[in-house]
mmCIF file of N, CA and C in Angstrom:
data_model
loop_
_atom_site.group_PDB
_atom_site.id
_atom_site.type_symbol
_atom_site.label_atom_id
_atom_site.label_comp_id
_atom_site.label_asym_id
_atom_site.label_seq_id
_atom_site.Cartn_x
_atom_site.Cartn_y
_atom_site.Cartn_z
ATOM 1 N N THR A 20 13.929 4.837 -16.899
ATOM 2 C CA THR A 20 14.215 5.450 -15.616
ATOM 3 C C THR A 20 12.934 6.057 -15.052
ATOM 4 N N ALA A 21 13.000 6.427 -13.790
ATOM 5 C CA ALA A 21 11.851 7.103 -13.167
ATOM 6 C C ALA A 21 11.562 8.407 -13.919
ATOM 7 N N ARG A 22 12.577 9.091 -14.345
ATOM 8 C CA ARG A 22 12.382 10.356 -15.078
ATOM 9 C C ARG A 22 11.638 10.095 -16.382
ATOM 10 N N ASP A 23 11.965 8.979 -17.076
ATOM 11 C CA ASP A 23 11.277 8.657 -18.317
ATOM 12 C C ASP A 23 9.776 8.535 -18.120
ATOM 13 N N VAL A 24 9.353 7.994 -16.983
ATOM 14 C CA VAL A 24 7.931 7.835 -16.700
ATOM 15 C C VAL A 24 7.248 9.195 -16.674
ATOM 16 N N PHE A 25 7.913 10.194 -16.130
ATOM 17 C CA PHE A 25 7.325 11.546 -16.065
ATOM 18 C C PHE A 25 7.472 12.307 -17.390
ATOM 19 N N ASP A 26 8.556 12.046 -18.111
ATOM 20 C CA ASP A 26 8.769 12.731 -19.381
ATOM 21 C C ASP A 26 7.901 12.152 -20.504
ATOM 22 N N HIS A 27 7.676 10.840 -20.499
ATOM 23 C CA HIS A 27 6.930 10.154 -21.547
ATOM 24 C C HIS A 27 5.667 9.573 -20.909
ATOM 25 N N LYS A 28 4.574 10.294 -20.977
ATOM 26 C CA LYS A 28 3.383 9.969 -20.187
ATOM 27 C C LYS A 28 2.452 8.946 -20.829
ATOM 28 N N THR A 29 2.817 8.406 -21.966
ATOM 29 C CA THR A 29 1.977 7.403 -22.609
ATOM 30 C C THR A 29 2.785 6.124 -22.793
ATOM 31 N N VAL A 30 2.091 5.031 -23.036
ATOM 32 C CA VAL A 30 2.776 3.756 -23.296
ATOM 33 C C VAL A 30 3.656 3.895 -24.530
ATOM 34 N N ALA A 31 3.126 4.539 -25.562
ATOM 35 C CA ALA A 31 3.920 4.718 -26.773
ATOM 36 C C ALA A 31 5.163 5.563 -26.506
ATOM 37 N N GLY A 32 4.995 6.607 -25.722
ATOM 38 C CA GLY A 32 6.146 7.441 -25.379
ATOM 39 C C GLY A 32 7.189 6.682 -24.580
ATOM 40 N N LEU A 33 6.739 5.905 -23.618
ATOM 41 C CA LEU A 33 7.679 5.089 -22.823
ATOM 42 C C LEU A 33 8.384 4.066 -23.716
ATOM 43 N N ALA A 34 7.617 3.459 -24.637
ATOM 44 C CA ALA A 34 8.206 2.457 -25.527
ATOM 45 C C ALA A 34 9.338 3.076 -26.352
ATOM 46 N N SER A 35 9.175 4.329 -26.741
ATOM 47 C CA SER A 35 10.222 4.987 -27.536
ATOM 48 C C SER A 35 11.483 5.266 -26.705
ATOM 49 N N ALA A 36 11.336 5.297 -25.389
ATOM 50 C CA ALA A 36 12.460 5.612 -24.508
ATOM 51 C C ALA A 36 13.187 4.371 -24.007
ATOM 52 N N VAL A 37 12.663 3.202 -24.328
ATOM 53 C CA VAL A 37 13.225 1.953 -23.815
ATOM 54 C C VAL A 37 14.579 1.687 -24.446
ATOM 55 N N ALA A 38 15.514 1.305 -23.608
ATOM 56 C CA ALA A 38 16.828 0.867 -24.082
ATOM 57 C C ALA A 38 16.990 -0.606 -23.697
ATOM 58 N N VAL A 39 17.707 -1.349 -24.498
ATOM 59 C CA VAL A 39 17.898 -2.766 -24.221
ATOM 60 C C VAL A 39 18.896 -2.911 -23.074
ATOM 61 N N ALA A 40 18.492 -3.648 -22.048
ATOM 62 C CA ALA A 40 19.361 -3.860 -20.902
ATOM 63 C C ALA A 40 20.466 -4.851 -21.254
ATOM 64 N N ARG A 41 21.601 -4.652 -20.697
ATOM 65 C CA ARG A 41 22.728 -5.550 -20.923
ATOM 66 C C ARG A 41 22.853 -6.478 -19.737
ATOM 67 N N GLY A 42 21.910 -7.406 -19.602
ATOM 68 C CA GLY A 42 21.895 -8.331 -18.491
ATOM 69 C C GLY A 42 20.903 -7.883 -17.435
ATOM 70 N N ALA A 43 20.329 -8.817 -16.801
ATOM 71 C CA ALA A 43 19.303 -8.533 -15.795
ATOM 72 C C ALA A 43 19.954 -8.024 -14.518
ATOM 73 N N VAL A 44 19.304 -7.068 -13.894
ATOM 74 C CA VAL A 44 19.745 -6.561 -12.615
ATOM 75 C C VAL A 44 18.842 -7.207 -11.567
ATOM 76 N N ALA A 45 19.421 -7.983 -10.684
ATOM 77 C CA ALA A 45 18.627 -8.659 -9.670
ATOM 78 C C ALA A 45 18.840 -7.999 -8.317
ATOM 79 N N GLU A 46 17.776 -7.954 -7.559
ATOM 80 C CA GLU A 46 17.864 -7.411 -6.211
ATOM 81 C C GLU A 46 18.623 -8.410 -5.340
ATOM 82 N N ALA A 47 19.476 -7.904 -4.489
ATOM 83 C CA ALA A 47 20.242 -8.781 -3.594
ATOM 84 C C ALA A 47 19.295 -9.501 -2.661
ATOM 85 N N PRO A 48 19.597 -10.764 -2.313
ATOM 86 C CA PRO A 48 18.732 -11.488 -1.380
ATOM 87 C C PRO A 48 18.599 -10.722 -0.069
ATOM 88 N N GLY A 49 17.358 -10.595 0.393
ATOM 89 C CA GLY A 49 17.112 -9.917 1.659
ATOM 90 C C GLY A 49 17.058 -8.409 1.548
ATOM 91 N N ALA A 50 17.280 -7.859 0.357
ATOM 92 C CA ALA A 50 17.213 -6.397 0.192
ATOM 93 C C ALA A 50 15.780 -5.942 0.446
ATOM 94 N N GLY A 51 15.633 -4.828 1.136
ATOM 95 C CA GLY A 51 14.310 -4.297 1.402
ATOM 96 C C GLY A 51 13.603 -4.960 2.559
ATOM 97 N N ILE A 52 14.282 -5.806 3.292
ATOM 98 C CA ILE A 52 13.660 -6.520 4.422
ATOM 99 C C ILE A 52 14.442 -6.158 5.674
ATOM 100 N N GLY A 53 13.722 -5.971 6.777
ATOM 101 C CA GLY A 53 14.366 -5.659 8.042
ATOM 102 C C GLY A 53 14.224 -4.198 8.398
ATOM 103 N N PRO A 54 15.058 -3.728 9.318
ATOM 104 C CA PRO A 54 14.950 -2.338 9.784
ATOM 105 C C PRO A 54 15.277 -1.350 8.671
ATOM 106 N N VAL A 55 14.525 -0.258 8.644
ATOM 107 C CA VAL A 55 14.772 0.831 7.694
ATOM 108 C C VAL A 55 14.609 2.149 8.437
ATOM 109 N N PRO A 56 15.301 3.193 7.993
ATOM 110 C CA PRO A 56 15.153 4.489 8.661
ATOM 111 C C PRO A 56 13.762 5.071 8.412
ATOM 112 N N LEU A 57 13.335 5.924 9.309
ATOM 113 C CA LEU A 57 12.047 6.598 9.138
ATOM 114 C C LEU A 57 12.085 7.492 7.894
ATOM 115 N N THR A 58 10.977 7.552 7.211
ATOM 116 C CA THR A 58 10.821 8.467 6.089
ATOM 117 C C THR A 58 10.526 9.863 6.650
ATOM 118 N N PRO A 59 10.635 10.902 5.834
ATOM 119 C CA PRO A 59 10.307 12.242 6.331
ATOM 120 C C PRO A 59 8.897 12.343 6.907
ATOM 121 N N VAL A 60 7.926 11.741 6.264
ATOM 122 C CA VAL A 60 6.562 11.817 6.799
ATOM 123 C C VAL A 60 6.445 11.092 8.127
ATOM 124 N N MET A 61 7.192 10.009 8.297
ATOM 125 C CA MET A 61 7.163 9.298 9.584
ATOM 126 C C MET A 61 7.826 10.133 10.672
ATOM 127 N N HIS A 62 8.898 10.853 10.343
ATOM 128 C CA HIS A 62 9.495 11.773 11.328
ATOM 129 C C HIS A 62 8.464 12.812 11.740
ATOM 130 N N TRP A 63 7.743 13.357 10.766
ATOM 131 C CA TRP A 63 6.733 14.370 11.035
ATOM 132 C C TRP A 63 5.646 13.796 11.940
ATOM 133 N N LEU A 64 5.172 12.590 11.640
ATOM 134 C CA LEU A 64 4.118 11.969 12.451
ATOM 135 C C LEU A 64 4.613 11.733 13.885
ATOM 136 N N ALA A 65 5.851 11.258 14.002
ATOM 137 C CA ALA A 65 6.408 10.995 15.332
ATOM 138 C C ALA A 65 6.492 12.290 16.126
ATOM 139 N N GLU A 66 6.938 13.352 15.501
ATOM 140 C CA GLU A 66 7.118 14.637 16.196
ATOM 141 C C GLU A 66 5.800 15.286 16.570
ATOM 142 N N ARG A 67 4.764 15.087 15.792
ATOM 143 C CA ARG A 67 3.494 15.740 16.083
ATOM 144 C C ARG A 67 2.767 15.049 17.219
ATOM 145 N N GLY A 68 3.117 13.792 17.502
ATOM 146 C CA GLY A 68 2.487 13.065 18.609
ATOM 147 C C GLY A 68 1.104 12.556 18.247
ATOM 148 N N GLY A 69 0.537 11.837 19.161
ATOM 149 C CA GLY A 69 -0.794 11.287 18.944
ATOM 150 C C GLY A 69 -0.751 9.956 18.235
ATOM 151 N N PRO A 70 -1.912 9.354 18.058
ATOM 152 C CA PRO A 70 -1.965 8.013 17.450
ATOM 153 C C PRO A 70 -1.686 8.063 15.948
ATOM 154 N N LEU A 71 -1.149 6.962 15.448
ATOM 155 C CA LEU A 71 -0.878 6.823 14.014
ATOM 156 C C LEU A 71 -2.039 6.136 13.297
ATOM 157 N N ASP A 72 -2.793 5.352 14.029
ATOM 158 C CA ASP A 72 -3.864 4.584 13.426
ATOM 159 C C ASP A 72 -4.822 5.520 12.686
ATOM 160 N N ARG A 73 -5.383 5.066 11.624
ATOM 161 C CA ARG A 73 -6.335 5.769 10.753
ATOM 162 C C ARG A 73 -5.676 6.775 9.815
ATOM 163 N N PHE A 74 -4.385 7.136 10.025
ATOM 164 C CA PHE A 74 -3.717 8.050 9.088
ATOM 165 C C PHE A 74 -3.486 7.271 7.801
ATOM 166 N N ASN A 75 -3.955 7.817 6.672
ATOM 167 C CA ASN A 75 -3.837 7.071 5.418
ATOM 168 C C ASN A 75 -3.922 7.980 4.216
ATOM 169 N N GLN A 76 -3.517 7.424 3.109
ATOM 170 C CA GLN A 76 -3.752 8.001 1.781
ATOM 171 C C GLN A 76 -4.392 6.876 1.000
ATOM 172 N N SER A 77 -5.416 7.174 0.251
ATOM 173 C CA SER A 77 -6.091 6.105 -0.490
ATOM 174 C C SER A 77 -6.597 6.614 -1.813
ATOM 175 N N THR A 78 -6.917 5.660 -2.668
ATOM 176 C CA THR A 78 -7.540 5.947 -3.944
ATOM 177 C C THR A 78 -8.455 4.787 -4.268
ATOM 178 N N VAL A 79 -9.429 5.045 -5.095
ATOM 179 C CA VAL A 79 -10.373 4.008 -5.517
ATOM 180 C C VAL A 79 -9.954 3.510 -6.897
ATOM 181 N N LEU A 80 -9.875 2.214 -7.049
ATOM 182 C CA LEU A 80 -9.564 1.607 -8.328
ATOM 183 C C LEU A 80 -10.747 0.799 -8.810
ATOM 184 N N GLN A 81 -10.959 0.770 -10.098
ATOM 185 C CA GLN A 81 -12.055 -0.002 -10.687
ATOM 186 C C GLN A 81 -11.475 -1.304 -11.222
ATOM 187 N N ALA A 82 -11.956 -2.425 -10.700
ATOM 188 C CA ALA A 82 -11.540 -3.722 -11.216
ATOM 189 C C ALA A 82 -12.230 -3.970 -12.549
ATOM 190 N N PRO A 83 -11.579 -4.652 -13.469
ATOM 191 C CA PRO A 83 -12.222 -4.950 -14.751
ATOM 192 C C PRO A 83 -13.505 -5.750 -14.551
ATOM 193 N N ALA A 84 -14.485 -5.470 -15.372
ATOM 194 C CA ALA A 84 -15.746 -6.218 -15.299
ATOM 195 C C ALA A 84 -15.471 -7.702 -15.464
ATOM 196 N N GLY A 85 -16.099 -8.502 -14.638
ATOM 197 C CA GLY A 85 -15.952 -9.959 -14.733
ATOM 198 C C GLY A 85 -14.699 -10.510 -14.065
ATOM 199 N N MET A 86 -13.908 -9.670 -13.446
ATOM 200 C CA MET A 86 -12.693 -10.151 -12.792
ATOM 201 C C MET A 86 -13.076 -11.058 -11.625
ATOM 202 N N ALA A 87 -12.483 -12.211 -11.564
ATOM 203 C CA ALA A 87 -12.763 -13.141 -10.480
ATOM 204 C C ALA A 87 -12.072 -12.652 -9.220
ATOM 205 N N GLU A 88 -12.703 -12.882 -8.070
ATOM 206 C CA GLU A 88 -12.126 -12.451 -6.792
ATOM 207 C C GLU A 88 -10.736 -13.061 -6.593
ATOM 208 N N ARG A 89 -10.560 -14.318 -6.984
ATOM 209 C CA ARG A 89 -9.266 -14.997 -6.832
ATOM 210 C C ARG A 89 -8.189 -14.257 -7.626
ATOM 211 N N ASP A 90 -8.535 -13.768 -8.822
ATOM 212 C CA ASP A 90 -7.566 -13.012 -9.625
ATOM 213 C C ASP A 90 -7.172 -11.718 -8.941
ATOM 214 N N LEU A 91 -8.148 -11.055 -8.322
ATOM 215 C CA LEU A 91 -7.857 -9.819 -7.594
ATOM 216 C C LEU A 91 -6.940 -10.103 -6.419
ATOM 217 N N VAL A 92 -7.231 -11.168 -5.671
ATOM 218 C CA VAL A 92 -6.377 -11.534 -4.527
ATOM 219 C C VAL A 92 -4.956 -11.830 -4.998
ATOM 220 N N THR A 93 -4.828 -12.513 -6.120
ATOM 221 C CA THR A 93 -3.503 -12.826 -6.674
ATOM 222 C C THR A 93 -2.773 -11.537 -7.051
ATOM 223 N N ALA A 94 -3.479 -10.594 -7.674
ATOM 224 C CA ALA A 94 -2.861 -9.324 -8.053
ATOM 225 C C ALA A 94 -2.430 -8.544 -6.814
ATOM 226 N N VAL A 95 -3.287 -8.496 -5.804
ATOM 227 C CA VAL A 95 -2.953 -7.781 -4.567
ATOM 228 C C VAL A 95 -1.743 -8.453 -3.888
ATOM 229 N N GLN A 96 -1.700 -9.788 -3.880
ATOM 230 C CA GLN A 96 -0.568 -10.478 -3.278
ATOM 231 C C GLN A 96 0.725 -10.125 -3.992
ATOM 232 N N THR A 97 0.688 -10.041 -5.302
ATOM 233 C CA THR A 97 1.860 -9.663 -6.077
ATOM 234 C C THR A 97 2.347 -8.271 -5.687
ATOM 235 N N VAL A 98 1.412 -7.321 -5.561
ATOM 236 C CA VAL A 98 1.778 -5.966 -5.174
ATOM 237 C C VAL A 98 2.367 -5.956 -3.759
ATOM 238 N N LEU A 99 1.726 -6.672 -2.833
ATOM 239 C CA LEU A 99 2.239 -6.738 -1.452
ATOM 240 C C LEU A 99 3.638 -7.309 -1.402
ATOM 241 N N ASP A 100 3.894 -8.339 -2.212
ATOM 242 C CA ASP A 100 5.201 -8.985 -2.179
ATOM 243 C C ASP A 100 6.292 -8.148 -2.846
ATOM 244 N N GLN A 101 5.911 -7.293 -3.798
ATOM 245 C CA GLN A 101 6.895 -6.477 -4.515
ATOM 246 C C GLN A 101 7.109 -5.107 -3.882
ATOM 247 N N HIS A 102 6.122 -4.585 -3.176
ATOM 248 C CA HIS A 102 6.181 -3.218 -2.639
ATOM 249 C C HIS A 102 6.507 -3.319 -1.151
ATOM 250 N N ASP A 103 7.789 -3.176 -0.828
ATOM 251 C CA ASP A 103 8.265 -3.395 0.537
ATOM 252 C C ASP A 103 7.506 -2.585 1.588
ATOM 253 N N THR A 104 7.180 -1.343 1.298
ATOM 254 C CA THR A 104 6.556 -0.510 2.317
ATOM 255 C C THR A 104 5.133 -0.956 2.656
ATOM 256 N N LEU A 105 4.535 -1.787 1.816
ATOM 257 C CA LEU A 105 3.215 -2.334 2.175
ATOM 258 C C LEU A 105 3.314 -3.435 3.212
ATOM 259 N N ARG A 106 4.534 -3.828 3.547
ATOM 260 C CA ARG A 106 4.766 -4.846 4.596
ATOM 261 C C ARG A 106 5.472 -4.206 5.799
ATOM 262 N N LEU A 107 5.343 -2.911 5.932
ATOM 263 C CA LEU A 107 6.067 -2.161 6.934
ATOM 264 C C LEU A 107 5.349 -2.148 8.286
ATOM 265 N N LYS A 108 6.111 -2.194 9.330
ATOM 266 C CA LYS A 108 5.593 -2.064 10.678
ATOM 267 C C LYS A 108 6.358 -0.930 11.355
ATOM 268 N N VAL A 109 5.653 -0.092 12.106
ATOM 269 C CA VAL A 109 6.276 1.025 12.816
ATOM 270 C C VAL A 109 6.496 0.590 14.265
ATOM 271 N N VAL A 110 7.717 0.701 14.711
ATOM 272 C CA VAL A 110 8.066 0.360 16.096
ATOM 273 C C VAL A 110 8.251 1.668 16.851
ATOM 274 N N THR A 111 7.267 2.016 17.658
ATOM 275 C CA THR A 111 7.314 3.277 18.383
ATOM 276 C C THR A 111 8.109 3.120 19.677
ATOM 277 N N ALA A 112 8.587 4.227 20.166
ATOM 278 C CA ALA A 112 9.341 4.297 21.411
ATOM 279 C C ALA A 112 8.910 5.578 22.113
ATOM 280 N N PRO A 113 9.186 5.697 23.429
ATOM 281 C CA PRO A 113 8.794 6.915 24.135
ATOM 282 C C PRO A 113 9.323 8.191 23.463
ATOM 283 N N ALA A 114 10.548 8.155 23.006
ATOM 284 C CA ALA A 114 11.118 9.336 22.320
ATOM 285 C C ALA A 114 10.942 9.151 20.827
ATOM 286 N N PRO A 115 10.298 10.096 20.141
ATOM 287 C CA PRO A 115 10.116 9.961 18.692
ATOM 288 C C PRO A 115 11.420 9.716 17.930
ATOM 289 N N ALA A 116 12.523 10.241 18.421
ATOM 290 C CA ALA A 116 13.795 10.034 17.738
ATOM 291 C C ALA A 116 14.227 8.573 17.754
ATOM 292 N N ASP A 117 13.619 7.771 18.638
ATOM 293 C CA ASP A 117 13.967 6.346 18.749
ATOM 294 C C ASP A 117 13.031 5.437 17.961
ATOM 295 N N TRP A 118 12.043 6.012 17.270
ATOM 296 C CA TRP A 118 11.161 5.193 16.456
ATOM 297 C C TRP A 118 11.939 4.527 15.330
ATOM 298 N N THR A 119 11.487 3.350 14.926
ATOM 299 C CA THR A 119 12.074 2.647 13.793
ATOM 300 C C THR A 119 10.939 2.055 12.954
ATOM 301 N N MET A 120 11.301 1.560 11.810
ATOM 302 C CA MET A 120 10.368 0.837 10.969
ATOM 303 C C MET A 120 11.019 -0.474 10.585
ATOM 304 N N GLU A 121 10.204 -1.481 10.337
ATOM 305 C CA GLU A 121 10.714 -2.792 9.952
ATOM 306 C C GLU A 121 9.854 -3.337 8.829
ATOM 307 N N VAL A 122 10.530 -3.852 7.795
ATOM 308 C CA VAL A 122 9.827 -4.435 6.643
ATOM 309 C C VAL A 122 9.851 -5.956 6.783
ATOM 310 N N ALA A 123 8.670 -6.557 6.721
ATOM 311 C CA ALA A 123 8.530 -8.018 6.807
ATOM 312 C C ALA A 123 8.850 -8.647 5.448
ATOM 313 N N THR A 124 9.066 -9.924 5.462
ATOM 314 C CA THR A 124 9.411 -10.661 4.244
ATOM 315 C C THR A 124 8.204 -10.783 3.303
ATOM 316 N N PRO A 125 8.473 -10.895 2.006
ATOM 317 C CA PRO A 125 7.375 -11.140 1.069
ATOM 318 C C PRO A 125 6.609 -12.396 1.485
ATOM 319 N N GLY A 126 5.291 -12.336 1.340
ATOM 320 C CA GLY A 126 4.450 -13.465 1.729
ATOM 321 C C GLY A 126 3.936 -13.374 3.147
ATOM 322 N N SER A 127 4.528 -12.486 3.962
ATOM 323 C CA SER A 127 4.114 -12.408 5.361
ATOM 324 C C SER A 127 2.796 -11.648 5.534
ATOM 325 N N VAL A 128 2.463 -10.787 4.585
ATOM 326 C CA VAL A 128 1.165 -10.122 4.588
ATOM 327 C C VAL A 128 0.309 -10.838 3.551
ATOM 328 N N ARG A 129 -0.791 -11.402 3.991
ATOM 329 C CA ARG A 129 -1.624 -12.231 3.115
ATOM 330 C C ARG A 129 -2.748 -11.407 2.506
ATOM 331 N N ALA A 130 -2.791 -11.403 1.190
ATOM 332 C CA ALA A 130 -3.807 -10.632 0.462
ATOM 333 C C ALA A 130 -5.226 -11.082 0.829
ATOM 334 N N GLU A 131 -5.401 -12.364 1.133
ATOM 335 C CA GLU A 131 -6.732 -12.872 1.507
ATOM 336 C C GLU A 131 -7.287 -12.115 2.721
ATOM 337 N N GLU A 132 -6.392 -11.621 3.582
ATOM 338 C CA GLU A 132 -6.815 -10.898 4.769
ATOM 339 C C GLU A 132 -6.994 -9.398 4.488
ATOM 340 N N CYS A 133 -6.571 -8.949 3.324
ATOM 341 C CA CYS A 133 -6.651 -7.531 2.974
ATOM 342 C C CYS A 133 -7.815 -7.223 2.027
ATOM 343 N N VAL A 134 -8.216 -8.194 1.237
ATOM 344 C CA VAL A 134 -9.256 -7.975 0.244
ATOM 345 C C VAL A 134 -10.613 -8.308 0.884
ATOM 346 N N LEU A 135 -11.515 -7.363 0.801
ATOM 347 C CA LEU A 135 -12.856 -7.541 1.341
ATOM 348 C C LEU A 135 -13.855 -7.319 0.220
ATOM 349 N N ARG A 136 -14.691 -8.299 -0.034
ATOM 350 C CA ARG A 136 -15.715 -8.176 -1.091
ATOM 351 C C ARG A 136 -17.009 -7.734 -0.440
ATOM 352 N N VAL A 137 -17.577 -6.662 -0.960
ATOM 353 C CA VAL A 137 -18.829 -6.121 -0.469
ATOM 354 C C VAL A 137 -19.828 -6.120 -1.626
ATOM 355 N N ASP A 138 -20.923 -6.810 -1.452
ATOM 356 C CA ASP A 138 -21.946 -6.902 -2.501
ATOM 357 C C ASP A 138 -22.813 -5.647 -2.486
ATOM 358 N N GLN A 139 -22.847 -4.943 -3.585
ATOM 359 C CA GLN A 139 -23.676 -3.752 -3.719
ATOM 360 C C GLN A 139 -24.766 -3.964 -4.763
ATOM 361 N N HIS A 140 -24.973 -5.195 -5.131
ATOM 362 C CA HIS A 140 -25.986 -5.525 -6.139
ATOM 363 C C HIS A 140 -27.350 -5.004 -5.711
ATOM 364 N N GLY A 141 -28.012 -4.304 -6.597
ATOM 365 C CA GLY A 141 -29.348 -3.825 -6.349
ATOM 366 C C GLY A 141 -29.457 -2.545 -5.544
ATOM 367 N N LEU A 142 -28.317 -1.990 -5.122
ATOM 368 C CA LEU A 142 -28.371 -0.750 -4.347
ATOM 369 C C LEU A 142 -28.440 0.452 -5.277
ATOM 370 N N GLY A 143 -29.194 1.460 -4.865
ATOM 371 C CA GLY A 143 -29.236 2.720 -5.594
ATOM 372 C C GLY A 143 -27.982 3.531 -5.296
ATOM 373 N N ASP A 144 -27.824 4.648 -5.996
ATOM 374 C CA ASP A 144 -26.624 5.484 -5.838
ATOM 375 C C ASP A 144 -26.417 5.938 -4.403
ATOM 376 N N ALA A 145 -27.477 6.388 -3.737
ATOM 377 C CA ALA A 145 -27.345 6.904 -2.376
ATOM 378 C C ALA A 145 -26.938 5.780 -1.414
ATOM 379 N N ALA A 146 -27.566 4.629 -1.528
ATOM 380 C CA ALA A 146 -27.242 3.500 -0.643
ATOM 381 C C ALA A 146 -25.839 2.988 -0.924
ATOM 382 N N ARG A 147 -25.452 2.950 -2.209
ATOM 383 C CA ARG A 147 -24.108 2.512 -2.578
ATOM 384 C C ARG A 147 -23.074 3.472 -1.995
ATOM 385 N N GLY A 148 -23.318 4.775 -2.085
ATOM 386 C CA GLY A 148 -22.403 5.785 -1.538
ATOM 387 C C GLY A 148 -22.291 5.676 -0.024
ATOM 388 N N ALA A 149 -23.418 5.452 0.641
ATOM 389 C CA ALA A 149 -23.398 5.304 2.099
ATOM 390 C C ALA A 149 -22.640 4.058 2.515
ATOM 391 N N GLN A 150 -22.850 2.966 1.784
ATOM 392 C CA GLN A 150 -22.140 1.719 2.112
ATOM 393 C C GLN A 150 -20.632 1.891 1.851
ATOM 394 N N TYR A 151 -20.290 2.567 0.769
ATOM 395 C CA TYR A 151 -18.880 2.822 0.477
ATOM 396 C C TYR A 151 -18.242 3.633 1.620
ATOM 397 N N ALA A 152 -18.915 4.691 2.057
ATOM 398 C CA ALA A 152 -18.379 5.528 3.140
ATOM 399 C C ALA A 152 -18.201 4.715 4.416
ATOM 400 N N ALA A 153 -19.177 3.868 4.731
ATOM 401 C CA ALA A 153 -19.083 3.043 5.936
ATOM 402 C C ALA A 153 -17.931 2.038 5.823
ATOM 403 N N GLU A 154 -17.760 1.430 4.675
ATOM 404 C CA GLU A 154 -16.666 0.465 4.493
ATOM 405 C C GLU A 154 -15.313 1.145 4.546
ATOM 406 N N ALA A 155 -15.206 2.353 3.961
ATOM 407 C CA ALA A 155 -13.935 3.084 4.017
ATOM 408 C C ALA A 155 -13.595 3.460 5.443
ATOM 409 N N ASP A 156 -14.589 3.859 6.232
ATOM 410 C CA ASP A 156 -14.361 4.197 7.627
ATOM 411 C C ASP A 156 -13.936 2.962 8.418
ATOM 412 N N ALA A 157 -14.585 1.838 8.152
ATOM 413 C CA ALA A 157 -14.215 0.579 8.824
ATOM 414 C C ALA A 157 -12.805 0.165 8.452
ATOM 415 N N ALA A 158 -12.414 0.375 7.206
ATOM 416 C CA ALA A 158 -11.053 0.038 6.776
ATOM 417 C C ALA A 158 -10.030 0.890 7.520
ATOM 418 N N ARG A 159 -10.324 2.169 7.705
ATOM 419 C CA ARG A 159 -9.420 3.035 8.471
ATOM 420 C C ARG A 159 -9.313 2.570 9.928
ATOM 421 N N ASP A 160 -10.418 2.047 10.475
ATOM 422 C CA ASP A 160 -10.383 1.506 11.837
ATOM 423 C C ASP A 160 -9.435 0.309 11.945
ATOM 424 N N ARG A 161 -9.252 -0.421 10.868
ATOM 425 C CA ARG A 161 -8.377 -1.606 10.895
ATOM 426 C C ARG A 161 -6.901 -1.275 10.743
ATOM 427 N N LEU A 162 -6.576 -0.028 10.411
ATOM 428 C CA LEU A 162 -5.178 0.352 10.235
ATOM 429 C C LEU A 162 -4.469 0.358 11.592
ATOM 430 N N SER A 163 -3.315 -0.283 11.619
ATOM 431 C CA SER A 163 -2.505 -0.319 12.829
ATOM 432 C C SER A 163 -1.041 -0.429 12.429
ATOM 433 N N PRO A 164 -0.356 0.696 12.224
ATOM 434 C CA PRO A 164 1.053 0.629 11.819
ATOM 435 C C PRO A 164 1.916 -0.146 12.797
ATOM 436 N N ALA A 165 1.600 -0.114 14.068
ATOM 437 C CA ALA A 165 2.401 -0.852 15.066
ATOM 438 C C ALA A 165 2.267 -2.369 14.876
ATOM 439 N N ASP A 166 1.140 -2.796 14.306
ATOM 440 C CA ASP A 166 0.919 -4.223 14.057
ATOM 441 C C ASP A 166 1.260 -4.576 12.598
ATOM 442 N N GLY A 167 1.627 -3.602 11.803
ATOM 443 C CA GLY A 167 1.913 -3.860 10.406
ATOM 444 C C GLY A 167 0.641 -4.005 9.572
ATOM 445 N N ALA A 168 -0.469 -3.482 10.085
ATOM 446 C CA ALA A 168 -1.748 -3.592 9.347
ATOM 447 C C ALA A 168 -2.141 -2.246 8.789
#
């Protein structure tokens, strides 16, 4: 359960909490696709007004050494296809109470268009940090919830 993840913070701890499932639970066809109600943070954003673009939460992940770009794209595609909110589009309206969100079908967001490889070979720490900051800023410029990006 989700609670088990918080109670047992290691792989070994989680393994001790595992129970054998009595048959697979499958998601209903089309579940998680189409219109969905606004989340609390989306209500807050709608009520505060102003543009939504560039609003984000992010983290930096380290890819394993030697990982091929194609493998990374495949992993990102898997996450995009499984995580419905990563395929979400915000449909704004004049009245914030009329805003909606819509989740696109798996496969509709292409990882090839989301993964950007930036070569930092030979750069010193300062140059690498500056390039990282510039790329992060450019990525925020590409955010467009109304377009599903």
